[in-house]
Coordinates of C-alpha atoms in Angstrom, one line a residue:
X1 CA -58.5 9.8 -25.4
X2 CA -56.8 13.2 -24.6
X3 CA -60.1 15.0 -24.7
X4 CA -61.8 12.4 -22.5
X5 CA -59.1 11.6 -20.0
X6 CA -56.6 14.4 -20.2
X7 CA -53.0 14.4 -21.5
X8 CA -51.4 13.6 -18.1
X9 CA -53.5 10.4 -17.7
X10 CA -52.8 9.3 -21.3
X11 CA -49.1 9.8 -20.7
X12 CA -49.3 7.6 -17.6
X13 CA -51.2 4.9 -19.5
X14 CA -48.7 4.9 -22.3
X15 CA -45.8 4.5 -19.9
X16 CA -47.4 1.6 -18.2
X17 CA -48.2 -0.1 -21.5
X18 CA -44.6 0.4 -22.7
X19 CA -43.2 -0.9 -19.3
X20 CA -40.5 1.6 -18.7
X21 CA -37.1 0.4 -17.5
X22 CA -35.6 1.0 -14.1
X23 CA -32.9 3.5 -13.0
X24 CA -30.5 1.9 -10.5
X25 CA -28.4 4.2 -8.4
X26 CA -25.4 2.0 -7.6
X27 CA -22.7 2.8 -5.0
X28 CA -19.2 1.6 -5.9
X29 CA -16.0 1.2 -3.9
X30 CA -14.3 4.4 -2.6
X31 CA -10.9 2.7 -3.0
X32 CA -10.7 -1.0 -2.2
X33 CA -12.4 -2.8 -5.1
X34 CA -13.4 -5.6 -2.7
X35 CA -15.9 -3.3 -1.1
X36 CA -18.4 -3.7 -3.9
X37 CA -21.6 -5.5 -2.8
X38 CA -22.9 -8.7 -4.4
X39 CA -26.1 -7.0 -5.3
X40 CA -24.2 -4.2 -7.1
X41 CA -22.3 -6.8 -9.1
X42 CA -25.5 -8.5 -10.0
X43 CA -27.2 -5.2 -11.1
X44 CA -24.3 -3.9 -13.1
X45 CA -24.1 -7.2 -14.9
X46 CA -27.8 -7.4 -15.8
X47 CA -28.8 -3.8 -16.8
X48 CA -28.8 -2.7 -20.5
X49 CA -26.5 0.2 -19.9
X50 CA -24.2 1.7 -17.3
X51 CA -24.1 5.5 -17.1
X52 CA -20.6 6.1 -15.7
X53 CA -18.9 9.3 -14.5
X54 CA -15.7 8.2 -16.2
X55 CA -16.0 5.2 -18.5
X56 CA -12.2 4.5 -18.3
X57 CA -12.2 4.4 -14.5
X58 CA -15.3 2.3 -14.4
X59 CA -13.9 -0.1 -17.0
X60 CA -11.2 -1.3 -14.5
X61 CA -13.8 -2.1 -11.8
X62 CA -16.1 -3.8 -14.3
X63 CA -13.3 -5.9 -15.7
X64 CA -12.2 -6.9 -12.2
X65 CA -15.7 -8.4 -11.6
X66 CA -16.1 -9.9 -15.2
X67 CA -18.9 -7.4 -16.1
X68 CA -19.3 -6.7 -19.8
X69 CA -22.2 -4.3 -19.8
X70 CA -22.0 -1.4 -22.2
X71 CA -21.1 2.0 -20.6
X72 CA -21.8 5.6 -21.6
X73 CA -20.4 8.8 -20.1
X74 CA -22.5 10.7 -17.6
X75 CA -20.7 13.4 -15.7
X76 CA -21.1 17.0 -14.4
X77 CA -20.0 18.5 -17.8
X78 CA -22.5 16.7 -19.9
X79 CA -25.4 15.7 -17.6
X80 CA -27.7 18.4 -18.7
X81 CA -27.2 17.7 -22.4
X82 CA -27.3 13.9 -22.1
X83 CA -30.2 13.5 -19.6
X84 CA -32.9 13.3 -22.3
X85 CA -31.1 10.5 -24.1
X86 CA -31.0 8.4 -20.9
X87 CA -34.6 9.2 -20.1
X88 CA -35.7 8.2 -23.6
X89 CA -33.9 4.8 -23.2
X90 CA -35.5 4.2 -19.8
X91 CA -39.0 5.1 -21.2
X92 CA -38.4 2.6 -24.0
X93 CA -37.8 -0.2 -21.5
X94 CA -34.0 -0.2 -21.0
X95 CA -32.7 -0.7 -17.4
X96 CA -29.8 1.7 -16.6
X97 CA -27.3 1.7 -13.7
X98 CA -25.9 5.1 -12.6
X99 CA -22.4 5.0 -11.1
X100 CA -19.7 7.5 -10.3
X101 CA -15.9 7.0 -10.1
X102 CA -16.2 6.2 -6.4
X103 CA -18.8 6.1 -3.7
X104 CA -22.5 6.9 -3.9
X105 CA -23.9 9.0 -6.8
X106 CA -25.2 12.4 -5.8
X107 CA -23.1 12.6 -2.6
X108 CA -20.8 15.3 -3.9
X109 CA -20.9 13.5 -7.3
X110 CA -23.1 13.8 -10.4
X111 CA -26.6 12.1 -10.6
X112 CA -29.2 14.6 -9.3
X113 CA -30.3 15.9 -12.8
X114 CA -30.9 12.4 -14.2
X115 CA -32.6 11.1 -11.0
X116 CA -34.9 14.1 -10.7
X117 CA -36.0 13.8 -14.4
X118 CA -36.6 10.1 -13.9
X119 CA -38.8 10.8 -10.9
X120 CA -40.8 13.4 -12.9
X121 CA -41.3 10.8 -15.7
X122 CA -42.6 8.2 -13.3
X123 CA -39.6 5.9 -13.9
X124 CA -38.8 3.6 -10.9
X125 CA -35.5 4.7 -9.2
X126 CA -33.9 2.0 -7.1
X127 CA -30.9 2.6 -4.7
X128 CA -28.2 0.0 -4.5
X129 CA -26.5 0.9 -1.2
X130 CA -22.8 0.7 -0.6
X131 CA -19.6 2.8 0.2
X132 CA -19.7 6.5 1.0
X133 CA -16.6 8.3 2.4
X134 CA -18.6 10.6 4.7
X135 CA -20.5 7.7 6.4
X136 CA -17.3 5.6 6.6
X137 CA -15.5 8.4 8.3
X138 CA -18.3 9.1 10.7
X139 CA -18.5 5.4 11.6
X140 CA -14.8 5.4 12.8
X141 CA -14.8 8.9 14.3
X142 CA -15.9 8.0 17.8
X143 CA -18.2 11.0 17.8
X144 CA -21.9 10.9 18.6
X145 CA -23.4 10.8 15.1
X146 CA -27.1 10.9 16.1
X147 CA -27.2 14.3 14.3
X148 CA -24.7 15.8 11.9
X149 CA -24.4 18.3 9.0
X150 CA -22.7 17.4 5.7
X151 CA -21.4 20.1 3.4
X152 CA -19.5 18.2 0.7
X153 CA -16.3 19.7 -0.6
X154 CA -15.1 22.9 1.1
X155 CA -14.9 26.0 -1.1
X156 CA -11.6 26.8 -2.7
X157 CA -11.6 30.6 -2.1
X158 CA -10.3 31.8 1.2
X159 CA -13.2 34.2 1.7
X160 CA -15.8 31.5 0.9
X161 CA -14.0 29.0 3.1
X162 CA -14.0 31.5 6.0
X163 CA -17.8 32.1 5.4
X164 CA -18.6 28.4 5.6
X165 CA -16.6 27.9 8.8
X166 CA -18.2 30.9 10.4
X167 CA -21.6 29.4 9.5
X168 CA -20.6 26.1 11.2
X169 CA -19.6 28.0 14.4
X170 CA -23.1 29.5 14.6
X171 CA -25.2 26.4 13.6
X172 CA -26.7 24.0 16.1
X173 CA -25.3 20.7 14.7
X174 CA -22.7 19.3 17.0
X175 CA -20.9 17.3 14.3
X176 CA -20.0 18.6 10.8
X177 CA -18.6 16.7 7.8
X178 CA -16.6 18.1 4.9
X179 CA -14.5 16.8 2.0
X180 CA -11.2 18.4 1.3
X181 CA -8.5 18.2 -1.4
X182 CA -5.0 17.1 -0.3
X183 CA -3.6 20.2 -2.0
X184 CA -5.6 22.5 0.4
X185 CA -5.6 20.4 3.6
X186 CA -2.7 22.3 5.2
X187 CA -4.2 25.8 4.6
X188 CA -7.6 24.5 5.8
X189 CA -6.2 23.1 9.0
X190 CA -4.2 26.3 9.6
X191 CA -7.5 28.3 9.3
X192 CA -9.3 25.9 11.7
X193 CA -6.4 26.3 14.2
X194 CA -7.1 30.0 14.1
X195 CA -10.9 30.2 14.3
X196 CA -11.9 26.8 15.8
X197 CA -8.9 25.9 18.1
X198 CA -11.1 24.0 20.6
X199 CA -12.9 21.8 18.2
X200 CA -12.2 18.0 18.2
X201 CA -11.2 16.8 14.7
X202 CA -11.3 13.3 13.1
X203 CA -9.5 13.7 9.8
X204 CA -9.6 10.6 7.5
X205 CA -7.2 10.4 4.6
X206 CA -7.3 8.1 1.6
X207 CA -9.9 5.8 3.1
X208 CA -9.6 2.1 2.1
X209 CA -6.6 2.9 -0.1
X210 CA -2.8 2.7 0.1
X211 CA -2.1 5.8 2.2
X212 CA -5.1 5.4 4.6
X213 CA -4.6 7.2 7.8
X214 CA -6.8 8.7 10.5
X215 CA -5.7 11.8 12.5
X216 CA -7.4 12.7 15.8
X217 CA -7.0 15.8 18.0
X218 CA -7.3 19.5 18.0
X219 CA -6.7 21.4 14.7
X220 CA -3.1 22.6 15.7
X221 CA -2.1 19.0 16.7
X222 CA -3.3 17.6 13.4
X223 CA -1.6 20.3 11.5
X224 CA 1.7 19.4 13.1
X225 CA 1.1 15.7 12.2
X226 CA 0.4 16.6 8.6
X227 CA 3.5 18.7 8.3
X228 CA 5.5 15.7 9.5
X229 CA 3.9 13.2 7.1
X230 CA 5.6 13.0 3.7
X231 CA 2.5 11.4 2.2
X232 CA 0.1 14.1 3.5
X233 CA -0.8 15.3 0.1
X234 CA -1.8 12.0 -1.3
X235 CA -5.4 10.9 -1.3
X236 CA -8.7 12.8 -0.6
X237 CA -9.6 13.9 2.9
X238 CA -12.8 13.6 4.9
X239 CA -12.9 16.1 7.7
X240 CA -15.2 15.8 10.7
X241 CA -15.5 18.6 13.3
X242 CA -17.0 18.2 16.7
X243 CA -18.1 21.2 18.7
X244 CA -16.7 20.9 22.3
X245 CA -18.3 23.9 23.9
X246 CA -21.9 23.7 25.2
X247 CA -24.3 26.0 23.2
X248 CA -26.4 27.9 25.7
X249 CA -29.7 29.4 24.9
X250 CA -29.2 33.2 24.8
X251 CA -31.6 36.1 24.8
X252 CA -31.3 38.9 22.3
X253 CA -29.6 41.0 24.9
X254 CA -26.9 38.3 25.5
X255 CA -25.9 38.1 21.9
X256 CA -22.9 40.3 21.1
X257 CA -23.3 43.1 18.5
X258 CA -20.5 41.4 16.4
X259 CA -22.5 38.2 16.4
X260 CA -25.6 40.1 15.4
X261 CA -23.8 41.8 12.5
X262 CA -22.4 38.5 11.3
X263 CA -25.8 36.8 11.6
X264 CA -27.3 39.7 9.5
X265 CA -24.6 39.4 6.8
X266 CA -25.3 35.6 6.5
X267 CA -29.1 35.9 6.5
X268 CA -29.3 38.9 4.3
X269 CA -26.3 38.0 2.0
X270 CA -25.1 41.6 2.5
X271 CA -21.9 43.4 3.2
X272 CA -20.7 44.5 6.6
X273 CA -21.6 48.1 5.7
X274 CA -25.2 47.1 4.9
X275 CA -25.4 45.0 8.1
X276 CA -24.3 48.1 10.1
X277 CA -27.2 50.0 8.5
X278 CA -29.7 47.3 9.3
X279 CA -28.6 46.7 12.9
X280 CA -28.3 50.5 13.5
X281 CA -32.1 50.7 13.4
X282 CA -32.4 48.5 16.5
X283 CA -33.7 50.8 19.3
X284 CA -31.9 48.6 21.9
X285 CA -28.5 49.6 20.6
X286 CA -26.9 52.9 19.8
X287 CA -25.5 53.5 16.4
X288 CA -22.1 54.2 17.9
X289 CA -22.1 50.8 19.6
X290 CA -23.0 49.1 16.3
X291 CA -20.3 51.0 14.4
X292 CA -17.6 50.2 17.0
X293 CA -18.6 46.5 16.9
X294 CA -18.3 46.6 13.1
X295 CA -14.7 47.8 13.3
X296 CA -13.8 44.9 15.6
X297 CA -15.6 42.5 13.3
X298 CA -13.8 43.9 10.3
X299 CA -10.4 43.3 12.0
X300 CA -11.4 39.7 12.7
X301 CA -12.6 39.1 9.1
X302 CA -9.4 40.6 7.7
X303 CA -7.3 38.3 10.0
X304 CA -8.8 35.3 8.2
X305 CA -8.7 36.7 4.7
X306 CA -12.3 38.0 4.5
X307 CA -11.7 41.7 3.8
X308 CA -13.9 41.4 0.6
X309 CA -16.9 41.5 2.9
X310 CA -16.4 45.2 3.5

């Protein structure tokens, strides 16, 4: 058979004969247990195995809905090592549901490795839609969400955080969504107040849970509200930024040298010193002009904790 039809075709034939199982990607509540869908309950109760980010957390949700399906751990620390086991079960005909602690798998949660492998193996992957903190926050923001960018969790390091926010300032997307930890929300809003003071913010805290609250306004206004809220550091945050200024089409001559240097640093993943060398070769600008701009940019980066870029 292999000589006649080739190994790939034989593998496909064997899979079809064995009738591989299905991988269900199931969204679960982000807080309020009542937000689970009827279809999700049906799938979780009928599959052979549930691959859960934390089996202890999932056990509470399953018990609440009288679901007794066996669970197995699948999280970011073991997904590479355990993926072959789940794929083997699927190829042998078992149906598996993939869930995370809250929300939709793969949206800043584990799942990608298993799903990618399943697709490669020709295993049917079926999405069971449901809650997602980013989409829930966008739906109540009041912003035009025809187009938006989603970055997931903001970086922990101050330099990396400044890098991402600088990138947001230069991108086209008018609306940007992030996740942030309650432990870092104050420092993040302080930084936003310094480098994005004119942006409109919709900040959603602890969505669908006990301390749910939505803050709206400019960064400095929200920062003051957070400081006056005793429960500000309880529950995860979904942060939505809306650009307020109109982005104009600019010619190369209109763009400041500082912006050109920053753009070069981001595109080339290089230091400010390297960017000066690259931009200094531009015949339309003198080397002295580029160097002077680099000093101004260096002061700006230092002011937001990005001196490591030197």
